[in-house]
Structure formats: structure tokens, C-alpha cells
Tab-separated table of C-alpha atoms in Angstrom:
chain	number	residue	atom	x	y	z
A	27	MET	CA	1.768	-15.329	13.023
A	28	PRO	CA	-1.480	-14.226	11.359
A	29	THR	CA	-2.279	-10.360	11.618
A	30	GLN	CA	-4.902	-9.602	14.534
A	31	VAL	CA	-8.396	-9.211	13.134
A	32	THR	CA	-11.785	-8.088	14.636
A	33	GLU	CA	-15.109	-9.397	13.856
A	34	PHE	CA	-18.418	-7.983	15.218
A	35	LYS	CA	-21.027	-10.691	16.107
A	36	CYS	CA	-24.615	-10.377	17.577
A	37	PRO	CA	-24.447	-10.730	21.265
A	38	ALA	CA	-27.908	-12.194	21.136
A	39	CYS	CA	-27.280	-14.940	18.433
A	40	THR	CA	-23.741	-14.806	17.251
A	41	ALA	CA	-24.431	-13.982	13.681
A	42	PRO	CA	-22.424	-11.219	11.825
A	43	LEU	CA	-23.334	-7.650	12.542
A	44	HIS	CA	-23.014	-4.856	9.841
A	45	PHE	CA	-22.991	-1.204	10.152
A	46	SER	CA	-26.265	0.233	8.798
A	47	GLU	CA	-26.230	3.542	6.948
A	48	GLU	CA	-29.760	4.295	7.659
A	49	THR	CA	-29.611	3.924	11.578
A	50	GLY	CA	-25.961	4.535	12.471
A	51	ARG	CA	-26.152	1.453	14.643
A	52	LEU	CA	-24.606	-2.154	13.924
A	53	GLU	CA	-27.460	-4.488	12.813
A	54	CYS	CA	-28.115	-8.234	12.647
A	55	ASP	CA	-29.843	-9.694	9.628
A	56	TYR	CA	-30.745	-13.040	11.432
A	57	CYS	CA	-32.483	-12.006	14.525
A	58	GLY	CA	-32.995	-8.367	13.829
A	59	SER	CA	-31.140	-6.907	16.882
A	60	SER	CA	-29.539	-3.659	17.044
A	61	PHE	CA	-26.649	-2.481	18.807
A	62	THR	CA	-24.948	0.807	19.604
A	63	VAL	CA	-21.041	1.252	18.338
A	64	ALA	CA	-20.001	0.922	22.122
A	65	GLU	CA	-21.974	-2.155	22.896
A	66	ALA	CA	-20.840	-3.986	19.917
A	67	GLU	CA	-17.206	-3.006	20.422
A	68	ALA	CA	-17.439	-4.216	24.257
A	69	PHE	CA	-19.064	-7.749	23.224
A	70	SER	CA	-16.243	-8.050	20.501
A	71	ALA	CA	-13.436	-7.357	22.989
A	72	GLU	CA	-14.489	-10.142	25.050
A	73	LYS	CA	-14.774	-12.664	22.120
A	74	GLU	CA	-11.453	-11.518	20.770
A	75	GLN	CA	-9.809	-12.564	24.143
A	76	GLN	CA	-11.359	-15.870	24.324
A	77	ALA	CA	-10.224	-16.361	20.521
A	78	ALA	CA	-6.652	-15.498	21.360
A	79	GLU	CA	-6.459	-17.800	23.964
A	80	ALA	CA	-7.998	-20.617	21.962
A	81	PHE	CA	-5.619	-19.941	18.879
A	82	GLU	CA	-2.360	-19.907	21.299
A	83	LYS	CA	-3.446	-23.364	22.680
A	84	ALA	CA	-4.287	-24.794	19.416
A	85	ALA	CA	-0.804	-23.569	17.953
A	86	ALA	CA	0.941	-25.045	20.885
A	87	GLU	CA	-0.647	-28.461	20.146
A	88	ALA	CA	0.240	-28.201	16.545
A	89	ARG	CA	3.834	-27.624	17.258
A	90	ALA	CA	3.916	-30.649	19.512
A	91	ASP	CA	2.293	-32.972	16.972
A	92	ALA	CA	4.483	-31.630	13.913
A	93	GLY	CA	6.078	-34.558	12.147
A	94	GLY	CA	9.204	-34.844	10.173
A	95	TRP	CA	8.061	-34.570	6.565
A	96	GLU	CA	10.826	-33.513	4.067
A	97	ARG	CA	9.892	-30.447	2.040
A	98	PRO	CA	11.296	-29.052	-1.019
A	99	ASP	CA	13.935	-26.426	-0.875
A	100	GLY	CA	12.480	-22.681	-0.699
A	101	GLN	CA	8.964	-24.052	0.092
A	102	ASP	CA	8.914	-21.618	3.131
A	103	SER	CA	9.757	-18.555	1.247
A	104	TRP	CA	7.907	-16.179	-0.548
A	105	GLY	CA	10.731	-14.031	-1.652
A	106	GLU	CA	10.072	-10.533	-2.535
A	107	GLU	CA	6.154	-11.240	-2.768
A	108	ALA	CA	6.257	-11.665	1.094
A	109	ASP	CA	6.743	-7.826	1.712
A	110	HIS	CA	3.374	-7.065	0.155
A	111	LEU	CA	1.333	-9.798	1.954
A	112	LYS	CA	-0.301	-10.296	5.005
A	113	THR	CA	-2.223	-13.243	6.475
A	114	TYR	CA	-5.104	-13.232	9.003
A	115	ARG	CA	-7.076	-15.976	10.644
A	116	CYS	CA	-11.019	-15.750	10.371
A	117	PRO	CA	-12.296	-15.756	14.002
A	118	SER	CA	-15.468	-17.107	12.720
A	119	CYS	CA	-14.391	-20.509	10.906
A	120	GLY	CA	-10.512	-20.391	11.630
A	121	ALA	CA	-9.375	-20.264	8.093
A	122	GLU	CA	-5.973	-18.569	7.589
A	123	LEU	CA	-6.037	-16.332	4.605
A	124	ILE	CA	-3.692	-14.126	2.598
A	125	CYS	CA	-4.284	-10.620	1.575
A	126	ASP	CA	-2.907	-7.435	0.185
A	127	GLU	CA	-0.713	-5.465	2.636
A	128	ALA	CA	-3.130	-2.502	2.448
A	129	THR	CA	-6.361	-4.288	3.155
A	130	ALA	CA	-8.175	-3.287	6.167
A	131	ALA	CA	-11.563	-4.582	6.095
A	132	THR	CA	-12.646	-7.561	3.924
A	133	SER	CA	-15.092	-10.530	4.265
A	134	CYS	CA	-13.858	-14.211	4.614
A	135	PRO	CA	-14.454	-16.015	1.340
A	136	TYR	CA	-14.938	-19.140	3.170
A	137	CYS	CA	-17.772	-18.356	5.387
A	138	GLY	CA	-18.696	-14.939	4.218
A	139	ASN	CA	-18.285	-13.236	7.756
A	140	ASN	CA	-17.161	-9.455	7.849
A	141	THR	CA	-13.512	-9.114	9.251
A	142	ILE	CA	-11.651	-6.185	10.177
A	143	ILE	CA	-7.872	-6.397	10.196
A	144	SER	CA	-7.504	-4.319	13.370
A	145	GLY	CA	-3.787	-4.747	13.336
A	146	GLN	CA	-3.647	-2.479	10.378
A	147	PHE	CA	-4.619	0.633	12.632
A	148	HIS	CA	-2.187	0.382	15.225
A	149	GLY	CA	0.399	3.233	15.936
A	150	MET	CA	0.600	5.802	12.943
A	151	GLN	CA	-1.583	3.675	10.833
A	152	LYS	CA	-4.613	4.405	12.936
A	153	PRO	CA	-7.012	6.943	11.335
A	154	GLU	CA	-8.243	9.806	13.368
A	155	LEU	CA	-11.603	10.448	11.538
A	156	VAL	CA	-14.135	8.454	9.605
A	157	ILE	CA	-17.419	9.530	7.638
A	158	PRO	CA	-19.690	6.503	8.220
A	159	PHE	CA	-21.660	5.322	5.006
A	160	LYS	CA	-24.993	7.220	4.564
A	161	LEU	CA	-25.925	5.513	1.381
A	162	GLY	CA	-26.173	1.816	0.657
A	163	LYS	CA	-25.366	-0.728	-2.280
A	164	GLU	CA	-28.876	-0.325	-3.713
A	165	GLU	CA	-28.724	3.370	-3.909
A	166	ALA	CA	-25.454	3.019	-5.858
A	167	VAL	CA	-26.919	0.655	-8.355
A	168	LYS	CA	-29.752	2.810	-8.740
A	169	THR	CA	-27.812	5.803	-9.407
A	170	LEU	CA	-25.680	3.701	-11.854
A	171	LYS	CA	-28.656	3.280	-13.893
A	172	ALA	CA	-29.432	6.777	-13.676
A	173	HIS	CA	-26.190	7.587	-14.988
A	174	TYR	CA	-26.953	5.621	-18.380
A	175	LYS	CA	-30.152	7.574	-19.002
A	176	GLY	CA	-30.017	10.473	-21.409
A	177	ARG	CA	-27.122	9.678	-23.432
A	178	PRO	CA	-27.978	9.261	-26.949
A	179	PHE	CA	-24.430	7.694	-28.003
A	180	LEU	CA	-24.487	5.143	-25.098
A	181	PRO	CA	-24.525	1.675	-27.126
A	182	LYS	CA	-27.868	0.303	-26.411
A	183	SER	CA	-26.520	-3.197	-25.563
A	184	PHE	CA	-24.296	-1.649	-22.843
A	185	SER	CA	-27.284	-0.712	-20.754
A	186	ASP	CA	-29.762	-3.383	-21.822
A	187	GLU	CA	-27.570	-6.341	-21.668
A	188	ASN	CA	-24.612	-5.319	-19.287
A	189	HIS	CA	-24.199	-6.589	-15.769
A	190	ILE	CA	-22.326	-5.089	-12.966
A	191	GLN	CA	-19.201	-7.405	-12.306
A	192	GLU	CA	-18.411	-6.110	-8.667
A	193	ILE	CA	-19.611	-3.691	-6.323
A	194	LYS	CA	-17.816	-2.663	-3.097
A	195	GLY	CA	-18.343	-0.279	-0.451
A	196	ILE	CA	-14.747	1.028	0.542
A	197	TYR	CA	-13.465	3.140	3.167
A	198	VAL	CA	-10.845	4.748	1.121
A	199	PRO	CA	-7.594	6.381	3.209
A	200	PHE	CA	-7.351	10.129	2.777
A	201	TRP	CA	-4.991	12.777	4.300
A	202	LEU	CA	-6.657	15.975	5.245
A	203	TYR	CA	-4.459	19.211	5.171
A	204	ASP	CA	-4.921	22.524	7.066
A	205	ALA	CA	-3.101	25.485	5.720
A	206	ASP	CA	-3.305	29.378	5.680
A	207	CYS	CA	-2.284	30.929	2.288
A	208	GLU	CA	-1.526	34.371	1.029
A	209	THR	CA	-0.978	35.516	-2.405
A	210	GLY	CA	-0.282	38.539	-4.517
A	211	ILE	CA	-1.016	38.783	-8.186
A	212	ARG	CA	-0.266	41.431	-10.907
A	213	PHE	CA	-2.517	41.466	-13.874
A	214	ARG	CA	-2.358	42.933	-17.380
A	215	ALA	CA	-5.859	43.801	-18.495
A	216	THR	CA	-7.745	45.298	-21.152
A	217	GLN	CA	-11.009	47.051	-21.600
A	218	VAL	CA	-12.441	47.384	-25.074
A	219	ARG	CA	-14.984	49.882	-26.023
A	220	THR	CA	-16.617	49.738	-29.726
A	221	TRP	CA	-19.126	52.357	-31.396
A	222	SER	CA	-19.738	53.323	-34.883
A	223	SER	CA	-20.555	56.418	-36.850
A	224	LYS	CA	-22.135	56.637	-40.243
A	225	ASP	CA	-19.107	55.818	-42.261
A	226	TYR	CA	-16.909	54.189	-39.550
A	227	ILE	CA	-16.715	51.577	-36.927
A	228	TYR	CA	-14.403	52.572	-34.045
A	229	THR	CA	-12.685	50.320	-31.436
A	230	GLU	CA	-10.679	51.616	-28.445
A	231	THR	CA	-8.639	49.445	-26.235
A	232	SER	CA	-7.482	50.679	-22.867
A	233	HIS	CA	-4.642	48.764	-21.034
A	234	TYR	CA	-4.452	48.567	-17.128
A	235	ALA	CA	-2.211	47.099	-14.458
A	236	VAL	CA	-4.271	45.437	-11.783
A	237	PHE	CA	-3.058	44.322	-8.496
A	238	ARG	CA	-4.758	41.838	-5.914
A	239	ARG	CA	-3.754	40.649	-2.540
A	240	GLY	CA	-5.833	38.233	-0.614
A	241	SER	CA	-5.511	35.463	1.915
A	242	LEU	CA	-7.548	32.251	2.732
A	243	SER	CA	-7.696	29.402	5.531
A	244	PHE	CA	-8.360	25.957	4.440
A	245	GLU	CA	-9.444	23.136	6.261
A	246	HIS	CA	-9.406	19.401	5.443
A	247	VAL	CA	-8.233	19.694	1.970
A	248	PRO	CA	-8.548	15.959	0.783
A	249	VAL	CA	-5.787	13.912	-0.846
A	250	ASP	CA	-6.426	10.298	-1.043
A	251	GLY	CA	-3.491	8.089	0.146
A	252	SER	CA	-3.963	4.869	-1.904
A	253	THR	CA	-2.177	4.411	-5.138
A	254	ARG	CA	-4.837	1.263	-5.943
A	255	ILE	CA	-7.588	3.989	-6.814
A	256	PRO	CA	-6.929	6.695	-9.554
A	257	ASN	CA	-6.740	10.126	-7.880
A	258	ASP	CA	-8.855	12.049	-10.772
A	259	LEU	CA	-11.618	9.488	-9.611
A	260	MET	CA	-11.496	10.441	-6.070
A	261	GLU	CA	-11.347	14.112	-6.746
A	262	SER	CA	-14.184	13.944	-9.175
A	263	ILE	CA	-16.670	12.739	-6.150
A	264	GLU	CA	-15.781	15.540	-4.078
A	265	PRO	CA	-16.558	17.302	-1.852
A	266	PHE	CA	-17.272	15.399	1.461
A	267	ASP	CA	-19.153	16.982	4.443
A	268	TYR	CA	-16.668	16.918	7.368
A	269	ARG	CA	-19.315	17.869	9.799
A	270	ASP	CA	-20.395	13.949	9.728
A	271	ALA	CA	-16.987	13.002	10.684
A	272	VAL	CA	-16.541	11.272	13.916
A	273	ASP	CA	-13.571	9.728	15.812
A	274	PHE	CA	-12.544	6.602	14.305
A	275	ARG	CA	-13.625	3.240	15.760
A	276	THR	CA	-13.491	-0.159	13.776
A	277	ALA	CA	-17.075	-1.028	14.317
A	278	TYR	CA	-18.101	1.648	11.568
A	279	LEU	CA	-16.145	-0.619	9.106
A	280	SER	CA	-18.394	-3.860	9.750
A	281	GLY	CA	-19.891	-4.846	6.462
A	282	PHE	CA	-17.545	-2.887	4.290
A	283	PHE	CA	-14.119	-2.893	2.659
A	284	ALA	CA	-11.391	-0.688	3.766
A	285	ASP	CA	-7.707	0.114	2.738
A	286	ARG	CA	-4.995	1.696	4.810
A	287	TYR	CA	-2.897	4.193	3.261
A	288	ASN	CA	0.111	3.148	1.129
A	289	GLU	CA	1.334	6.789	0.592
A	290	SER	CA	2.179	8.747	3.445
A	291	ALA	CA	1.196	12.292	4.441
A	292	THR	CA	4.623	13.396	3.266
A	293	ASP	CA	4.330	11.665	-0.083
A	294	CYS	CA	1.052	13.656	-0.656
A	295	GLU	CA	2.073	17.155	0.435
A	296	GLU	CA	2.915	18.167	-3.026
A	297	ARG	CA	-0.597	17.256	-4.508
A	298	ALA	CA	-2.127	18.909	-1.234
A	299	ASN	CA	-0.009	22.212	-1.806
A	300	GLU	CA	-0.783	22.486	-5.451
A	301	ARG	CA	-4.659	22.170	-4.667
A	302	ILE	CA	-4.364	24.747	-2.101
A	303	LYS	CA	-2.344	27.194	-4.224
A	304	ASN	CA	-4.719	26.589	-7.205
A	305	SER	CA	-7.731	27.289	-5.141
A	306	THR	CA	-6.156	30.464	-3.601
A	307	GLN	CA	-5.164	31.836	-7.123
A	308	ALA	CA	-8.705	31.071	-8.362
A	309	ALA	CA	-10.480	32.884	-5.563
A	310	VAL	CA	-8.326	36.077	-6.142
A	311	ILE	CA	-8.873	36.002	-9.832
A	312	SER	CA	-12.400	35.858	-9.532
A	313	THR	CA	-12.513	39.350	-7.905
A	314	VAL	CA	-10.946	40.828	-10.957
A	315	THR	CA	-14.333	41.824	-12.974
A	316	GLY	CA	-15.248	44.703	-15.452
A	317	TYR	CA	-12.439	43.805	-17.970
A	318	SER	CA	-12.415	42.307	-21.482
A	319	SER	CA	-9.401	40.274	-20.675
A	320	ILE	CA	-7.155	39.469	-17.871
A	321	VAL	CA	-3.480	38.038	-18.054
A	322	PRO	CA	-1.779	37.133	-14.822
A	323	GLU	CA	1.893	38.686	-15.096
A	324	HIS	CA	3.341	37.728	-11.777
A	325	VAL	CA	2.077	35.317	-9.008
A	326	SER	CA	3.459	35.191	-5.230
A	327	VAL	CA	2.096	32.523	-3.116
A	328	ARG	CA	3.142	31.869	0.493
A	329	MET	CA	1.674	29.291	2.461
A	330	GLN	CA	1.967	28.183	6.016
A	331	ALA	CA	1.096	24.478	6.651
A	332	GLY	CA	-0.964	23.665	9.615
A	333	LYS	CA	-1.878	19.971	10.953
A	334	THR	CA	-2.785	17.033	8.991
A	335	LEU	CA	-5.206	14.356	9.865
A	336	TYR	CA	-5.603	10.710	8.729
A	337	ALA	CA	-9.334	9.663	7.698
A	338	LEU	CA	-11.454	7.138	6.007
A	339	LEU	CA	-13.995	8.557	3.543
A	340	PRO	CA	-16.806	6.278	2.221
A	341	VAL	CA	-16.896	5.329	-1.514
A	342	TRP	CA	-18.939	2.929	-3.735
A	343	LEU	CA	-17.007	1.400	-6.362
A	344	LEU	CA	-18.859	-0.240	-9.232
A	345	THR	CA	-16.949	-2.237	-12.082
A	346	THR	CA	-18.363	-3.887	-15.234
A	347	LYS	CA	-16.908	-5.217	-18.410
A	348	TRP	CA	-18.206	-4.596	-21.828
A	349	ASN	CA	-16.444	-5.791	-25.238
A	350	GLY	CA	-13.407	-6.735	-23.336
A	351	GLN	CA	-13.146	-3.310	-21.703
A	352	THR	CA	-13.411	-2.654	-17.866
A	353	TYR	CA	-15.381	0.255	-16.875
A	354	THR	CA	-14.992	1.803	-13.273
A	355	PHE	CA	-17.647	4.070	-11.794
A	356	ALA	CA	-17.461	5.593	-8.065
A	357	MET	CA	-19.987	7.306	-5.948
A	358	ASN	CA	-19.694	9.227	-3.028
A	359	GLY	CA	-21.007	7.113	-0.076
A	360	GLN	CA	-22.229	10.107	1.923
A	361	THR	CA	-23.525	12.763	-0.941
A	362	GLY	CA	-24.303	10.422	-3.691
A	363	LYS	CA	-22.079	12.014	-6.343
A	364	PHE	CA	-21.580	9.682	-9.051
A	365	VAL	CA	-18.732	9.657	-11.778
A	366	GLY	CA	-17.509	7.240	-14.572
A	367	ASN	CA	-16.834	7.378	-18.264
A	368	LEU	CA	-19.113	5.424	-20.593
A	369	PRO	CA	-18.659	3.737	-23.865
A	370	LEU	CA	-19.513	5.539	-27.210
A	371	ASP	CA	-21.723	4.087	-29.837
A	372	LYS	CA	-19.404	5.367	-32.875
A	373	ALA	CA	-22.077	4.789	-35.468
A	374	ALA	CA	-24.742	6.828	-33.964
A	375	TYR	CA	-22.298	9.496	-33.173
A	376	HIS	CA	-21.106	9.589	-36.967
A	377	LYS	CA	-24.660	9.337	-37.991
A	378	TRP	CA	-25.516	12.407	-35.906
A	379	LEU	CA	-22.414	14.475	-36.937
A	380	TRP	CA	-23.241	13.690	-40.492
A	381	GLY	CA	-26.834	14.878	-39.914
A	382	LEU	CA	-25.617	18.071	-38.209
A	383	THR	CA	-23.020	18.778	-41.141
A	384	ALA	CA	-25.798	18.309	-43.720
A	385	ALA	CA	-28.154	20.677	-41.796
A	386	VAL	CA	-25.637	23.500	-41.379
A	387	SER	CA	-24.656	23.074	-45.055
A	388	ALA	CA	-28.080	23.382	-46.180
A	389	GLY	CA	-28.721	26.496	-43.942
A	390	ILE	CA	-25.713	28.169	-45.495
A	391	ILE	CA	-26.777	27.224	-49.125
A	392	GLY	CA	-30.263	28.522	-48.421
A	393	LEU	CA	-28.733	31.863	-46.845
A	394	SER	CA	-26.528	32.348	-49.685
A	395	TYR	CA	-29.476	31.935	-52.158
A	396	LEU	CA	-31.677	34.351	-50.175
A	397	ILE	CA	-28.770	36.985	-50.154
A	398	HIS	CA	-28.629	36.508	-54.141
A	399	LEU	CA	-32.348	36.950	-54.478
A	400	LEU	CA	-32.016	40.226	-52.427
A	401	ALA	CA	-28.955	41.728	-54.160
């Protein structure tokens, strides 16, 4: 049986609704109506009930009318692939579609309506928090173009002729960890003092043993729970402002894509622990000042784990292809922080490097000649 889906339609004209980043409401592009999340959910629940009843009736009639056509052996089996696939029925046009097991919000390729697979959020899979999108697709495209500017080694054809292949607003699944951490670090430190007299230059190096202890409390340390998106890409667009986080409701997903996690909170604990420990040590090390060098000799870290929350955070993903290679960019859908690698114009880079080397060589030759004249 297809997975349960939810579609938010306009109570005024039944056209699809989408969540607006600017107003925080669900809006209709056809009649201009605007509704709160609660209003849209109430209307959707009523329509879902009617759709479920109609579906069951149609299924019963189809079973009664089924013929006896012979089918090849194995036609009913997807084999191992079935473990990673889900089917859902579009409540707008009735199409039965197949999607990845982690897909939680998408759009119907037949009628284009926004569809939320609400069955993905039942039980332990339901997020507790969501940060709604604040920035739209236009801002993501504008930021990408700004990302191209001021880069002398970017191939001109990439920025002039290249076109965005795909742009998606995705709610990415994150685990948020709270913890208290204590650390003690012993350092070997030096202090170097240099002075000179008429005939000699003196250097004095003093050695010290430095001890530091400290404790920090952490709230909402994020680790993305999807293997489909690179971890370093998600870490690069942090931080998110959790003051904007609200209780999860499916209406916020309307008009966007969404994935549910395929790595559990337990799977992600090691990455969370590593981030918390590194941040604690960095904070303690920053207090050791006034020395020429410091080297940690012994580090002790004790961590007390707190609660873990499951949240969906807003991310714009932009994909483009150039010279047979795919380039992926990500933008924080709340703050606008943008990251992504760009191609290198090797000819321009080598020309610049050659010019720099020539300039340095000329400077050295000129300095040597000046010294020779003064000698």
C-alpha cells in the first residue's frame, strides 16, 4: 500500500499552497490567499480523510475487477532494491510514485504539486524541531553569482556560460546534542627574550609548565543525519540560530524537499563527541597567552551527555556541471552563509605564478646589485 502523504491545498481555490519565507504563512500563487499553519493543517486533515475513503473504495473495486492475465515469474519482486524504496499516491492527480526511503517531502513529477510524505515522521522518525526557511530561491541564485566575483583564477566561461542544473530547498535532518564537558590540560611553554650589545646578540629561553582546567556546557551541537549530503559541506554552512526553531509541523515543508535521517542518533554520537571535545580544548587553549610557544603534553576530557533532539534545518543545494564535472554549492537557508568549490583556470594561475616569480627574482637581483655598489 502506498505510504501516506499530505498535500496542503488552498481552502479558497484548492490550488497548491507553499510556505513563504517572508511571511511565515502558507500562500496560494493562484488566488493570493494566505493562511496560518494551523488553518492549513485543519483543512488538509479534512481533505486527507476524504481522500483515504475514496482510495479504499477504488482499491476494493479494482480487486473485484482484476483479471487473470499471466505474468512472468518474478515480476512482483524488486529483490533487495525493495528495502530502499517507498511508494506513495499523489492526492492531487492519483499517480502512484516510487521514491527513495529517506524522502520525506517532494513534488509530483506529473502534476507538480508539493507532496509531504507524512508517514515518514511517525514514531521515532518524527522531528521535534524545525527552523523554517528565511531565504528563498532567488537569494540563493543571487548569492551564487556573488560567489563567482572577485576570483581571478575562475574560468571566464564558467561564470559567463554556465547554467545551474538543479536548485533545491531541502530540510536536512540533524541530530542536536546537549552535553557538559570538563577538561584539564598540561602544557609545555616557552618564553623567548632577545637583546643585543655592541658585539653580541643574546637569546634567553625560559621553560614553564602550565596547567589549565575548565568546563563548558553545550546546547544543540549539530550533526547531520543523512549520508546523502557530505558532512563537511553541512558543517561549513553553520552556525544556525536556534532561537528561530519551532515545534515541527508538516506545513513548514510545503514547497520544499525534505529527507528523514538514515543515520541514527547513536550512529552520529562519535562525531558529536569529537566536536564537543575539540571545542572544549580550543576554548581552554585560548586562555594560555603571553608565551612564545605552547605544546599540550597531557589532555584529560570528561563529558556528561545530555539530551538529543531530532531537527530539520533549511539548506539550499545548487548543482551545476562544467567540462564534465559536477559542482555542488550549499547555502544556509536561514543565515545565507554560502560555500562551494570552484574550478581553477590553470593557464591564468600559471601565468600569474610566472609573473610573481619573475618579479621576486628581479627584486633579488636588484637588491644584490645595490649591495654590491654600496660595498
